[in-house]
CSV table of C-alpha atoms and ligand atoms in Angstrom, one decimal:
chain,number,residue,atom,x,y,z
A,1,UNK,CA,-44.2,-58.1,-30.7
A,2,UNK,CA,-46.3,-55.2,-30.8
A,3,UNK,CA,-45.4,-52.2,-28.5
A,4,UNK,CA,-48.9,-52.4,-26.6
A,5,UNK,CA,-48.4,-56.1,-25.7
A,6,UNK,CA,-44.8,-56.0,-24.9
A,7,UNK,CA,-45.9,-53.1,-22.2
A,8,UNK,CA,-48.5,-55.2,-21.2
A,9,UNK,CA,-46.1,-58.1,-20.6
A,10,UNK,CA,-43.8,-55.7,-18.6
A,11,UNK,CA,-45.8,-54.5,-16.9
A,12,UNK,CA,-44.6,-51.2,-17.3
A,13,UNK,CA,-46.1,-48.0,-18.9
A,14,UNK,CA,-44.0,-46.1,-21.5
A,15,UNK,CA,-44.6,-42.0,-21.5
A,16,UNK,CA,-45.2,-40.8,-25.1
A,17,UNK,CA,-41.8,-40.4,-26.3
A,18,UNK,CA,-42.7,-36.3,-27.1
A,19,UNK,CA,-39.4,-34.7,-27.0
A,20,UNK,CA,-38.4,-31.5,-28.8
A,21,UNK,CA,-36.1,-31.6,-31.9
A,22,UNK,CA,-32.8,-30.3,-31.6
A,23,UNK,CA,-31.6,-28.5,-28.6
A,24,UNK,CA,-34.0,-27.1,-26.8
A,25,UNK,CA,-32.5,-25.8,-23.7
A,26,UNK,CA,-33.9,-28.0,-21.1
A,27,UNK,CA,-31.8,-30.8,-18.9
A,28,UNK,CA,-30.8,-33.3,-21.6
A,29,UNK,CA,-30.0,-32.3,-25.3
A,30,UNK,CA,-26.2,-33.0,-25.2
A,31,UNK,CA,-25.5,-33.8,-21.7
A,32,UNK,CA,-27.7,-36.8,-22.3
A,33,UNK,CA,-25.7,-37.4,-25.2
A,34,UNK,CA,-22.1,-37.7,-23.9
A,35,UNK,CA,-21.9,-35.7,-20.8
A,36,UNK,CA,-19.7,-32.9,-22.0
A,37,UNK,CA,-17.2,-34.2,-23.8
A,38,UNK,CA,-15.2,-31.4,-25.2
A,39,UNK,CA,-14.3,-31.3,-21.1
A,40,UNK,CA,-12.0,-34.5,-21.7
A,41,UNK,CA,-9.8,-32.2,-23.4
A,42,UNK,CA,-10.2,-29.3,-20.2
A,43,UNK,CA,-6.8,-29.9,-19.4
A,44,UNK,CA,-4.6,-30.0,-22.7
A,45,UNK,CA,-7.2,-27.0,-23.2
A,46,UNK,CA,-5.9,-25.3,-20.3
A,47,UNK,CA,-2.4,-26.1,-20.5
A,48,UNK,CA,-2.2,-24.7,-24.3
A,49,UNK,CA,-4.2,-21.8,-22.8
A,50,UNK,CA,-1.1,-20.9,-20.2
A,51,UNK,CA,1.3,-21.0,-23.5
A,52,UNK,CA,-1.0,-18.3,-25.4
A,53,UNK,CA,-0.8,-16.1,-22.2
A,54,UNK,CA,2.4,-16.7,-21.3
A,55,UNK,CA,3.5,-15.0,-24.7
A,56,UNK,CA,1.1,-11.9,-24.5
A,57,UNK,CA,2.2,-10.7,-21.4
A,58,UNK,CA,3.1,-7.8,-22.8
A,59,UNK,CA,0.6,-7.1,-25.3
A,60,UNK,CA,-2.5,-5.6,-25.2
A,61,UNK,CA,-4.1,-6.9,-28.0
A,62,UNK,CA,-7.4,-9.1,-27.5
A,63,UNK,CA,-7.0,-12.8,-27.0
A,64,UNK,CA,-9.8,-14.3,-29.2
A,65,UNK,CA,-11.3,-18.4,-28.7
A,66,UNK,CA,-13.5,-20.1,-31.2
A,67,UNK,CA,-16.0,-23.2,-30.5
A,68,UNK,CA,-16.7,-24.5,-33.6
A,69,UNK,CA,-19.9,-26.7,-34.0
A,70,UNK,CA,-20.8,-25.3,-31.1
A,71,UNK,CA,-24.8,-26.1,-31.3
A,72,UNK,CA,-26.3,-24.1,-28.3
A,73,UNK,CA,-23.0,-23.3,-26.4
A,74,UNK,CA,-23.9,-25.0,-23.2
A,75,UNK,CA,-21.2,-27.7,-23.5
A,76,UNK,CA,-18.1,-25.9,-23.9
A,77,UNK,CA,-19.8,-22.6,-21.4
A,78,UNK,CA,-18.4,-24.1,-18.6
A,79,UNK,CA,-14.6,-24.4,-19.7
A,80,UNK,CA,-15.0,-21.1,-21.9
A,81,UNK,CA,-15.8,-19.2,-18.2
A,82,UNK,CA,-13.0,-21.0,-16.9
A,83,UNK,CA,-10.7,-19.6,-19.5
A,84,UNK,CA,-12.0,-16.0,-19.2
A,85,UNK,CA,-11.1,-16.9,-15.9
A,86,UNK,CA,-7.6,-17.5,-16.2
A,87,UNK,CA,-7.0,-15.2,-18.7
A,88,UNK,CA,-7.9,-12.1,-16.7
A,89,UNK,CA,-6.2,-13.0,-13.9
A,90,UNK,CA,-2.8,-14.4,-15.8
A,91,UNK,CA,-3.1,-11.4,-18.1
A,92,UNK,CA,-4.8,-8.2,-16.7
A,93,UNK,CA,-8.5,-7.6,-15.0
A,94,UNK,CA,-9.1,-5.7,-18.4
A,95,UNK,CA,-8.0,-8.1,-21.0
A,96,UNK,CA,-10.6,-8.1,-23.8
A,97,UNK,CA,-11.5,-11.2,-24.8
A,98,UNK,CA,-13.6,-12.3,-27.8
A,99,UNK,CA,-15.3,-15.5,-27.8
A,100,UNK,CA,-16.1,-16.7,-31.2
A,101,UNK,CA,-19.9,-19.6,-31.5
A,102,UNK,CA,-20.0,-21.3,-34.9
A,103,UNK,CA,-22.3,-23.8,-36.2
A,104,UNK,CA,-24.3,-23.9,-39.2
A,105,UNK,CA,-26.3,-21.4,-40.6
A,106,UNK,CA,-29.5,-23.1,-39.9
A,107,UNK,CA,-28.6,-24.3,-36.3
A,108,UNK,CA,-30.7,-22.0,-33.2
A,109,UNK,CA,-28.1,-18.9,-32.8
A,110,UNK,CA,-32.0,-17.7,-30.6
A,111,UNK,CA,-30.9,-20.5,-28.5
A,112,UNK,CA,-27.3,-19.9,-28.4
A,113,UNK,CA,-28.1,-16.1,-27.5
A,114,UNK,CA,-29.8,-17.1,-24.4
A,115,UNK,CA,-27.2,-19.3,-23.1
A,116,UNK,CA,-24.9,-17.0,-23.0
A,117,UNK,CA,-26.8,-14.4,-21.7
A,118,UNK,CA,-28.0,-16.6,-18.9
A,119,UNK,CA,-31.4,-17.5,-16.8
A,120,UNK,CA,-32.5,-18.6,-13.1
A,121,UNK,CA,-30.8,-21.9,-13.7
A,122,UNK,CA,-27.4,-20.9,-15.4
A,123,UNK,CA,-25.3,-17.8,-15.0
A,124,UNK,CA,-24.0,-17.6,-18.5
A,125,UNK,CA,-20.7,-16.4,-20.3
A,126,UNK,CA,-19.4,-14.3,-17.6
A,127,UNK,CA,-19.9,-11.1,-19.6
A,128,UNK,CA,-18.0,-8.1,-18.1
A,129,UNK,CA,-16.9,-4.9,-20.1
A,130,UNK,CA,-13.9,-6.6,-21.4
A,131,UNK,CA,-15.7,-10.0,-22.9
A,132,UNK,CA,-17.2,-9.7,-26.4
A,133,UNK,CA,-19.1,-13.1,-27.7
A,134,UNK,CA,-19.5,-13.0,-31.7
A,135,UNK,CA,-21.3,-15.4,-33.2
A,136,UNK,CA,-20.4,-17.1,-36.8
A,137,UNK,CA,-23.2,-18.7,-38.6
A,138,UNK,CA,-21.0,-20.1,-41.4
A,139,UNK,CA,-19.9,-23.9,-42.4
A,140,UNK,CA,-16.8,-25.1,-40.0
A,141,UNK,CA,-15.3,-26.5,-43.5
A,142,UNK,CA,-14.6,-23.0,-44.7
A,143,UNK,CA,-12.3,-20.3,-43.3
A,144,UNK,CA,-14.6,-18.4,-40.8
A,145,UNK,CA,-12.3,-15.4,-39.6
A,146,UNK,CA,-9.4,-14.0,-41.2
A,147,UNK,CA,-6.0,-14.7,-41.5
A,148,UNK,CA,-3.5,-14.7,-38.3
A,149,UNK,CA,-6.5,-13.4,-36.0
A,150,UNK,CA,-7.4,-16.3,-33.7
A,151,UNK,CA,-5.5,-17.6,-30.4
A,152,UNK,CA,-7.3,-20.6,-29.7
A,153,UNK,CA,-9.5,-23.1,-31.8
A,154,UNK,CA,-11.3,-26.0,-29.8
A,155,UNK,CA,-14.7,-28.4,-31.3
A,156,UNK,CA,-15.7,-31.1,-29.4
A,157,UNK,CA,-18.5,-33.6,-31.3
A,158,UNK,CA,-18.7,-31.9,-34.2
A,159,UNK,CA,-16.2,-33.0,-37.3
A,160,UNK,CA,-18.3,-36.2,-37.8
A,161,UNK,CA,-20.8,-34.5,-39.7
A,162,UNK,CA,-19.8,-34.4,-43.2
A,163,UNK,CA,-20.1,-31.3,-45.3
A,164,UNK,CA,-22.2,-32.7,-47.9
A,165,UNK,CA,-24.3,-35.5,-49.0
A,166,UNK,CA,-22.2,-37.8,-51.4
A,167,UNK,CA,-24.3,-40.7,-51.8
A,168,UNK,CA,-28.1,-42.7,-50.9
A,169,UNK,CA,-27.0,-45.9,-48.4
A,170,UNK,CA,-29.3,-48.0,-50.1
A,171,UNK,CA,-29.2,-50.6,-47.2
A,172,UNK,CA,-29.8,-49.4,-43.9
A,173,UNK,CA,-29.2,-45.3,-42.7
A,174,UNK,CA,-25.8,-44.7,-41.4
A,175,UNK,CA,-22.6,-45.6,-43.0
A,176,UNK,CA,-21.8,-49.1,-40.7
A,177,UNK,CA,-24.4,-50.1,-42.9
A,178,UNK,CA,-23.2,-48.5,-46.5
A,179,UNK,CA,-21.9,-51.1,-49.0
A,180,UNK,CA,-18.0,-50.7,-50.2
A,181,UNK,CA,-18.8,-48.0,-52.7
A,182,UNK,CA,-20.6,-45.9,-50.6
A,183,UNK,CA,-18.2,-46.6,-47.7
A,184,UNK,CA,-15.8,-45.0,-50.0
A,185,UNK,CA,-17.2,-42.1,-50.9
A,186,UNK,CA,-17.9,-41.3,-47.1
A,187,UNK,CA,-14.0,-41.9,-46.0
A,188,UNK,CA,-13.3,-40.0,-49.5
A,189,UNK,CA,-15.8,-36.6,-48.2
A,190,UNK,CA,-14.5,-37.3,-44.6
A,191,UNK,CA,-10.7,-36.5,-45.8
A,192,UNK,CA,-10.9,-33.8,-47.8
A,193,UNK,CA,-13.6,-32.2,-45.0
A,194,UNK,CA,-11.2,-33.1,-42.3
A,195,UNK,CA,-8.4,-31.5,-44.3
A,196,UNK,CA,-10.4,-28.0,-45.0
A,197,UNK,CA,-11.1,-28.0,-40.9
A,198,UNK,CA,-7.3,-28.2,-40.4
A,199,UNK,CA,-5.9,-25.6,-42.9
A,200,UNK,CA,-8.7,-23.4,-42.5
A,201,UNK,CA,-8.2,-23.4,-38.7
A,202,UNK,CA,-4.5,-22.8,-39.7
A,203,UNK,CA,-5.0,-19.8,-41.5
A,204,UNK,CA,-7.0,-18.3,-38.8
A,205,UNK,CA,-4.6,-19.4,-35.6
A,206,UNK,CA,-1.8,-16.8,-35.2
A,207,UNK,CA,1.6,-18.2,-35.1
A,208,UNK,CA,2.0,-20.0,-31.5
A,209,UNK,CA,-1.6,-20.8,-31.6
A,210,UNK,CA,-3.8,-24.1,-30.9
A,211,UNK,CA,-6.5,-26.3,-31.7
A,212,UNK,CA,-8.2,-28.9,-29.9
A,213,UNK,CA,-11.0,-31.3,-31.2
A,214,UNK,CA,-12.5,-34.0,-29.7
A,215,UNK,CA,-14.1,-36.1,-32.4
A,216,UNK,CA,-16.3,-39.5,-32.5
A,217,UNK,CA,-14.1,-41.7,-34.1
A,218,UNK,CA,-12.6,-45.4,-34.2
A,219,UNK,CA,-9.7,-46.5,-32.6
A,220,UNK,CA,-6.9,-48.4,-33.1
A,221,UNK,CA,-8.4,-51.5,-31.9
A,222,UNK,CA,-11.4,-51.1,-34.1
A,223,UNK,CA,-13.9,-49.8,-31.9
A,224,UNK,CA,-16.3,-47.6,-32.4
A,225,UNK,CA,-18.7,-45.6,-30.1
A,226,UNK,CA,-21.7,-48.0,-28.6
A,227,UNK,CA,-24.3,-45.5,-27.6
A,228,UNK,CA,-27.0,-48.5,-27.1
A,229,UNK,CA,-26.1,-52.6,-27.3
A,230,UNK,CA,-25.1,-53.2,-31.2
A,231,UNK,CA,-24.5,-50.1,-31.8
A,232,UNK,CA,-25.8,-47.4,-34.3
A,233,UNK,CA,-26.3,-49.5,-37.5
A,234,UNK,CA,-28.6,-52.2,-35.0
A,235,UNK,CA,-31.1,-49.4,-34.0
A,236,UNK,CA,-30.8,-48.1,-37.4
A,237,UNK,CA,-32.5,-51.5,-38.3
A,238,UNK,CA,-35.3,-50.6,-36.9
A,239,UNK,CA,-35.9,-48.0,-39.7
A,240,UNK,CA,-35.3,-51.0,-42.3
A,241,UNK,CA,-38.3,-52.9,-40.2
A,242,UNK,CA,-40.8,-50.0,-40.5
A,243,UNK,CA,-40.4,-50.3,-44.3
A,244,UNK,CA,-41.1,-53.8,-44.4
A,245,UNK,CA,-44.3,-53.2,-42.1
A,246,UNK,CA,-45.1,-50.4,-44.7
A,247,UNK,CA,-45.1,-47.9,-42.3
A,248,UNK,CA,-42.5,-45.9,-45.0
A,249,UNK,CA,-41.7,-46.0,-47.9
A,250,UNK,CA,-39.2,-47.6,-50.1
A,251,UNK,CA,-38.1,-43.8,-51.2
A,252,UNK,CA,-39.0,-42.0,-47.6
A,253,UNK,CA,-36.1,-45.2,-47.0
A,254,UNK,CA,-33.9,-44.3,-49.2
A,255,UNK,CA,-33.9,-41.1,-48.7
A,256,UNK,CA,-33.2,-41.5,-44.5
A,257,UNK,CA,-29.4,-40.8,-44.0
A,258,UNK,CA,-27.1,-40.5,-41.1
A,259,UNK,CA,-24.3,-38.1,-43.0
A,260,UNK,CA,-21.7,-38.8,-41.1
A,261,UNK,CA,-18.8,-40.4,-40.6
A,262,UNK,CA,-18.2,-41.5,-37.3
A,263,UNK,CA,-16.0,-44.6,-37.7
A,264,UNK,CA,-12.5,-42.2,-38.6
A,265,UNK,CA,-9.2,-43.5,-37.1
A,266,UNK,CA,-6.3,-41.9,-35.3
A,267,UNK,CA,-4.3,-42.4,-38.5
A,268,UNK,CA,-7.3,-40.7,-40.8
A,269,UNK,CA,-6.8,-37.4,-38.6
A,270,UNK,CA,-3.3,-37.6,-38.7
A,271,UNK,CA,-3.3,-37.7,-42.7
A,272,UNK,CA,-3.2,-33.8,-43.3
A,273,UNK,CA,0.3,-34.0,-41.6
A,274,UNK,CA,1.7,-37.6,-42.9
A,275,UNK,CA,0.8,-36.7,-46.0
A,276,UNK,CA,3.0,-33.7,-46.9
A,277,UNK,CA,0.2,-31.5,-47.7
A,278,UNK,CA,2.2,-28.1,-49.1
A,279,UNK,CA,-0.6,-25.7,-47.7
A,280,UNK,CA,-0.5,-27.8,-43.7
A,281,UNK,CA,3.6,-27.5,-44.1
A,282,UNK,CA,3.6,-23.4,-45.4
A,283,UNK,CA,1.3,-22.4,-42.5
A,284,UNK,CA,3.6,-24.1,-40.3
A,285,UNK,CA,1.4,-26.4,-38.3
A,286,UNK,CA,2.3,-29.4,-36.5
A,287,UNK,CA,0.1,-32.2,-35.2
A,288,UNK,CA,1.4,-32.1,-31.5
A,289,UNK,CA,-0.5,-35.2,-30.3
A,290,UNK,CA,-3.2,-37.7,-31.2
A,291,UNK,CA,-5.3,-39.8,-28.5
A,292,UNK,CA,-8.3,-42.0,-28.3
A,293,UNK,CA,-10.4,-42.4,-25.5
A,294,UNK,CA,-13.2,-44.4,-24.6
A,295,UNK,CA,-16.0,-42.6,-22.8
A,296,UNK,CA,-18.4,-43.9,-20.6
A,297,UNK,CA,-21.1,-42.1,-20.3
A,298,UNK,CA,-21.9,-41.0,-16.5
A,299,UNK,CA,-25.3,-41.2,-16.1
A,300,UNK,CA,-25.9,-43.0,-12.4
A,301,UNK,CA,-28.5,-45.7,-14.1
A,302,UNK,CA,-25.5,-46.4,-16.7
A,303,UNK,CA,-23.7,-47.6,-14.0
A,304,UNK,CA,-26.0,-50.1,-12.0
A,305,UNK,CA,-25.3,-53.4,-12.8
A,306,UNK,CA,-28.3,-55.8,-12.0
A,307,UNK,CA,-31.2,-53.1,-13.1
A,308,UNK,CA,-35.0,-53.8,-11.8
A,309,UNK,CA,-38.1,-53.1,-14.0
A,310,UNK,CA,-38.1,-49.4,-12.7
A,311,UNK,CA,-34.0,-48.9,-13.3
A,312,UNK,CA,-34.1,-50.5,-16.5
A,313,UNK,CA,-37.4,-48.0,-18.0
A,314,UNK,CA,-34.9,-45.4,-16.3
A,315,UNK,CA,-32.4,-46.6,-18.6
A,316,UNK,CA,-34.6,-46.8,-21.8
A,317,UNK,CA,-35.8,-43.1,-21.3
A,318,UNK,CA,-32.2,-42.1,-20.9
A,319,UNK,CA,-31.0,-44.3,-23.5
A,320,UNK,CA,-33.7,-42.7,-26.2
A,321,UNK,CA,-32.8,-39.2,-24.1
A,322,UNK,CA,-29.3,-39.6,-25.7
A,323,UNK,CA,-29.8,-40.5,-29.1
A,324,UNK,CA,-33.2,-38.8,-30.2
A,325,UNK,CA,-31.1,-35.3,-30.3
A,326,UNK,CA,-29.4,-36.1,-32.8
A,327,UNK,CA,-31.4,-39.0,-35.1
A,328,UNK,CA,-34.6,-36.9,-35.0
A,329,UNK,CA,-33.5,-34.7,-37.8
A,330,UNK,CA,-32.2,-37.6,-40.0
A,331,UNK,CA,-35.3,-39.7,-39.7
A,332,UNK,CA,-37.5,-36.6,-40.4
A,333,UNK,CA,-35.6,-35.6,-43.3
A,334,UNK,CA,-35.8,-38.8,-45.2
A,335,UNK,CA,-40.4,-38.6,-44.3
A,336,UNK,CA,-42.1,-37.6,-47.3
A,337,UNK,CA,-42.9,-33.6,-47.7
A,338,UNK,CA,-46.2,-34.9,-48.6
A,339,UNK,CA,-47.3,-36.5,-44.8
A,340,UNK,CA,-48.8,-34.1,-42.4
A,341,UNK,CA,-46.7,-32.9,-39.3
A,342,UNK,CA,-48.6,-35.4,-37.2
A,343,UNK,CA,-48.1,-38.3,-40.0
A,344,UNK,CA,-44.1,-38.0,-39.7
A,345,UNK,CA,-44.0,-36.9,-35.7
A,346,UNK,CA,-46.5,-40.3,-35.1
A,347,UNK,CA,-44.0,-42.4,-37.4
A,348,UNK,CA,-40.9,-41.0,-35.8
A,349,UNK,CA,-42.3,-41.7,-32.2
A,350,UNK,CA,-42.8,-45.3,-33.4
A,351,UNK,CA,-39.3,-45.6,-34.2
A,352,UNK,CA,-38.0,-44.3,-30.5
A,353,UNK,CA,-40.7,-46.6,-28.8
A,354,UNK,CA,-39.6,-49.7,-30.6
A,355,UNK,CA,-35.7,-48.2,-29.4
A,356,UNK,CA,-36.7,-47.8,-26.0
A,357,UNK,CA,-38.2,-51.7,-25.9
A,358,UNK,CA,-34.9,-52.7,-27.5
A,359,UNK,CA,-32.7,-50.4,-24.5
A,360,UNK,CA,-35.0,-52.2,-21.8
A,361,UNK,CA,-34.1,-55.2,-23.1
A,362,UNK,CA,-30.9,-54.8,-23.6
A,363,UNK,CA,-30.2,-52.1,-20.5
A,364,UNK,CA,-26.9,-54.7,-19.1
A,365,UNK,CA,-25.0,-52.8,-21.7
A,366,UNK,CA,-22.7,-49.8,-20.5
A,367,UNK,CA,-23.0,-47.2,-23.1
A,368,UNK,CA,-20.1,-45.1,-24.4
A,369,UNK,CA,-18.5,-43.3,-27.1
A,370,UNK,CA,-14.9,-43.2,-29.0
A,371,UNK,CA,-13.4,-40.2,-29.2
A,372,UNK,CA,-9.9,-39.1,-30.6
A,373,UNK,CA,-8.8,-36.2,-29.2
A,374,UNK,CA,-6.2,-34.1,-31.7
A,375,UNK,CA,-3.7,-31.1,-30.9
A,376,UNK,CA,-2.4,-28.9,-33.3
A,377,UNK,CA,0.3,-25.9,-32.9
A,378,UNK,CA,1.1,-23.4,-35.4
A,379,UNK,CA,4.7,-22.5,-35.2
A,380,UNK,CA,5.8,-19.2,-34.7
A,381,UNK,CA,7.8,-18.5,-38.1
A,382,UNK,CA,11.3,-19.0,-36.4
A,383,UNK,CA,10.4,-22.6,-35.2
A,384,UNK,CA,9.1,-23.6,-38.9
A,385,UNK,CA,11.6,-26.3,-40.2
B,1,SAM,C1,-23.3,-33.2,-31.6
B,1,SAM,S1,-23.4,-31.5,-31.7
B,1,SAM,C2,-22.0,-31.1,-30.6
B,1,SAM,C3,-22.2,-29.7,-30.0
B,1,SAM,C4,-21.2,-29.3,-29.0
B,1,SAM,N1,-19.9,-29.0,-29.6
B,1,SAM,C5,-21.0,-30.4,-27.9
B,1,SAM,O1,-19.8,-30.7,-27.6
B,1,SAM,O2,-21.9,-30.8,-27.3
B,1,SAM,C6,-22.6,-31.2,-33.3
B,1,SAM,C7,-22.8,-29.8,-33.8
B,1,SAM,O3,-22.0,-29.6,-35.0
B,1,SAM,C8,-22.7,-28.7,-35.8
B,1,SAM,N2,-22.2,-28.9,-37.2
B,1,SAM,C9,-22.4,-29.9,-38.1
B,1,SAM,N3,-21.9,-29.6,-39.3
B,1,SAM,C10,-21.3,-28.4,-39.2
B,1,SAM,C11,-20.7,-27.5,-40.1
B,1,SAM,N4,-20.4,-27.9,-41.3
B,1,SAM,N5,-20.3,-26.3,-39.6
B,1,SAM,C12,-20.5,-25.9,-38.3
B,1,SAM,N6,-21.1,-26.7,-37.4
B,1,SAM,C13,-21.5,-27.9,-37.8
B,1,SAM,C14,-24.1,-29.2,-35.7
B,1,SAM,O4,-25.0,-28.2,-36.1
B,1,SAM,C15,-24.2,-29.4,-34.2
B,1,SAM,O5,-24.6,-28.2,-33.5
């Protein structure tokens, strides 16, 4: 049905779907998207926190926290005040404190520098004499800061995103929907990026230091995140239906892909450790606990069960809120270079109207995500086996 009559026979009218790109600093970005979720992990954040200080009572060096993938910062501000919080009241009123923000080199660090300085709305890192943010514009995959110099690692919705391209999915644009081969070569790129994260974070903890990720991932009974009903790969079809209508092309098809791989299991982020890896064992770290966790999102509209026409367009907006953040990028970057701005931005909005119809539709379903949530330790030298 075309997208005109299927307003008409719903009676309802749709609002352009105009949104900006990536994180643009107003309500929605990745709030919409899973409502904080690097704040799952406050507590075992908090609790590894207490260790750090606990053993730097009597030192006056800096206590230092990284957020990598941290996109605009706003997720993890919230617990990173917290800490500062805790610190300089555990520690001393003058602890220095350095807050490390990495993320891409092509990701907003404009956007990121506002955030933490603050506006009307939002206070910002609370900055005092003793609190130095640094930012790192530099690939997560790589070692970012040198050797022995960091207290604290956390990530939350990042690792997902693979380092590099390694194949075209010929049939559809995200890897539910890669054939065997190119399954492969995703799960093959998503160890040995998942092992660079965890010996490069190694090198830069100090001994009795932590990291804490909270990744999209699998779990052990199979499931993976559900955003919208079907999942990613069914909306994804909706990509595969403009090329048939000829609003792409085969290549501008081709050349869509979701690089990432989101369907990882507990045991694939335990595999740096059960596999004996010489460089995870000299560094002395030790995978202190693995869990999954299914996360609805919280949304008030998510939760209504019976929706009317007005609840469910609610849910449609939201739904589209959530997942254009993040699928923008990957549908523009498969558009030909030759199309006008206007070209791509009109083709892209006909792919989010068609999945807001579909999340009307379909607005019974309760949306959430699968998450496993990893702790690592490295061992002061004396407790290395
Ligand atoms: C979905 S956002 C999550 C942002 C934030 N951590 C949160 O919890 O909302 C994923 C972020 O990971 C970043 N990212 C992807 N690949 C990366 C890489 N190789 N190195 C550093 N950051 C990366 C992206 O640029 C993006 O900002």
């Amino acid at each position: 049905m075309a997208e005109e009559s299927y307003l008409a026979a719903n009676g309802v009218s749709f609002p352009t779907m105009k949104m900006d790109t990536m994180f643009s600093g107003q309500e929605g970005d990745m709030y919409c998207i899973h409502g904080h979720a690097g704040n799952i992990s406050r507590r075992a954040i908090l609790n590894s926190l207490k260790k750090i200080t606990d053993q730097r009572l009597e030192c006056q060096q800096p206590i230092s926290i990284a957020d990598f993938g941290t996109a605009d910062g706003r997720a993890s501000l919230s617990l990173v005040n917290e800490m500062i919080d805790i610190i300089q009241t555990d520690l001393r009123k003058e602890q220095a404190v350095i807050i490390y923000y990495n993320d891409q080199p092509m990701s907003d660090f404009n956007l990121l520098s506002k955030v933490i300085h603050g506006n009307e709305e939002s206070a910002g890192l609370s900055i005092n004499n003793s609190i130095y943010p640094v930012m790192i514009p530099r690939t997560m995959y790589e070692q970012c800061l040198p050797d022995n110099s960091l207290d604290l690692a956390i990530s939350s919705v990042a690792t997902h995103y693979l380092s590099k391209k390694v194949c075209h999915i010929k049939n559809g644009i995200c890897m539910g929907t890669a054939d065997d081969t190119e399954q492969g070569l995703m799960r093959e790129q998503g160890i040995e990026d998942w092992r660079n994260f965890v010996i490069s974070r190694g090198r830069e903890l100090k001994p009795g230091g932590f990291l804490i990720t909270m990744n999209i991932s699998s779990n052990d009974i199979g499931e993976t995140c559900l955003p919208i009903d079907k999942g990613v790969p069914h909306f994804a079809s909706f990509w595969s239906d403009m090329k048939k209508e000829g609003l792409i092309t085969q290549d501008e098809y081709i050349a869509t892909n979701f690089n990432s791989h989101y369907m990882r299991t507990p045991a694939d982020f335990a595999e740096p450790f059960s596999s004996d890896i010489p460089e995870v064992m000299g560094l002395g770290l030790e995978l202190v606990s693995l869990r999954s966790v299914k996360h609805y999102l919280q949304k008030p509209v998510f939760q209504i069960g019976n929706k009317d026409d007005n609840e469910k367009l609610e849910y449609s907006r939201e739904t589209v809120a959530m997942i254009y953040p993040w699928m923008h990028h990957v549908l523009y970057g498969g558009l030909s270079k030759k199309r006008t701005e206007e070209e791509k931005e009109r083709i892209i909005d006909k792919f989010f109207s068609r999945l807001q119809m579909y999340a009307f539709e379909h607005s019974a379903h309760k949306p959430y995500l699968i998450f496993t949530e990893v702790i690592v330790k490295k061992c002061q030298r004396h407790d290395v086996k």
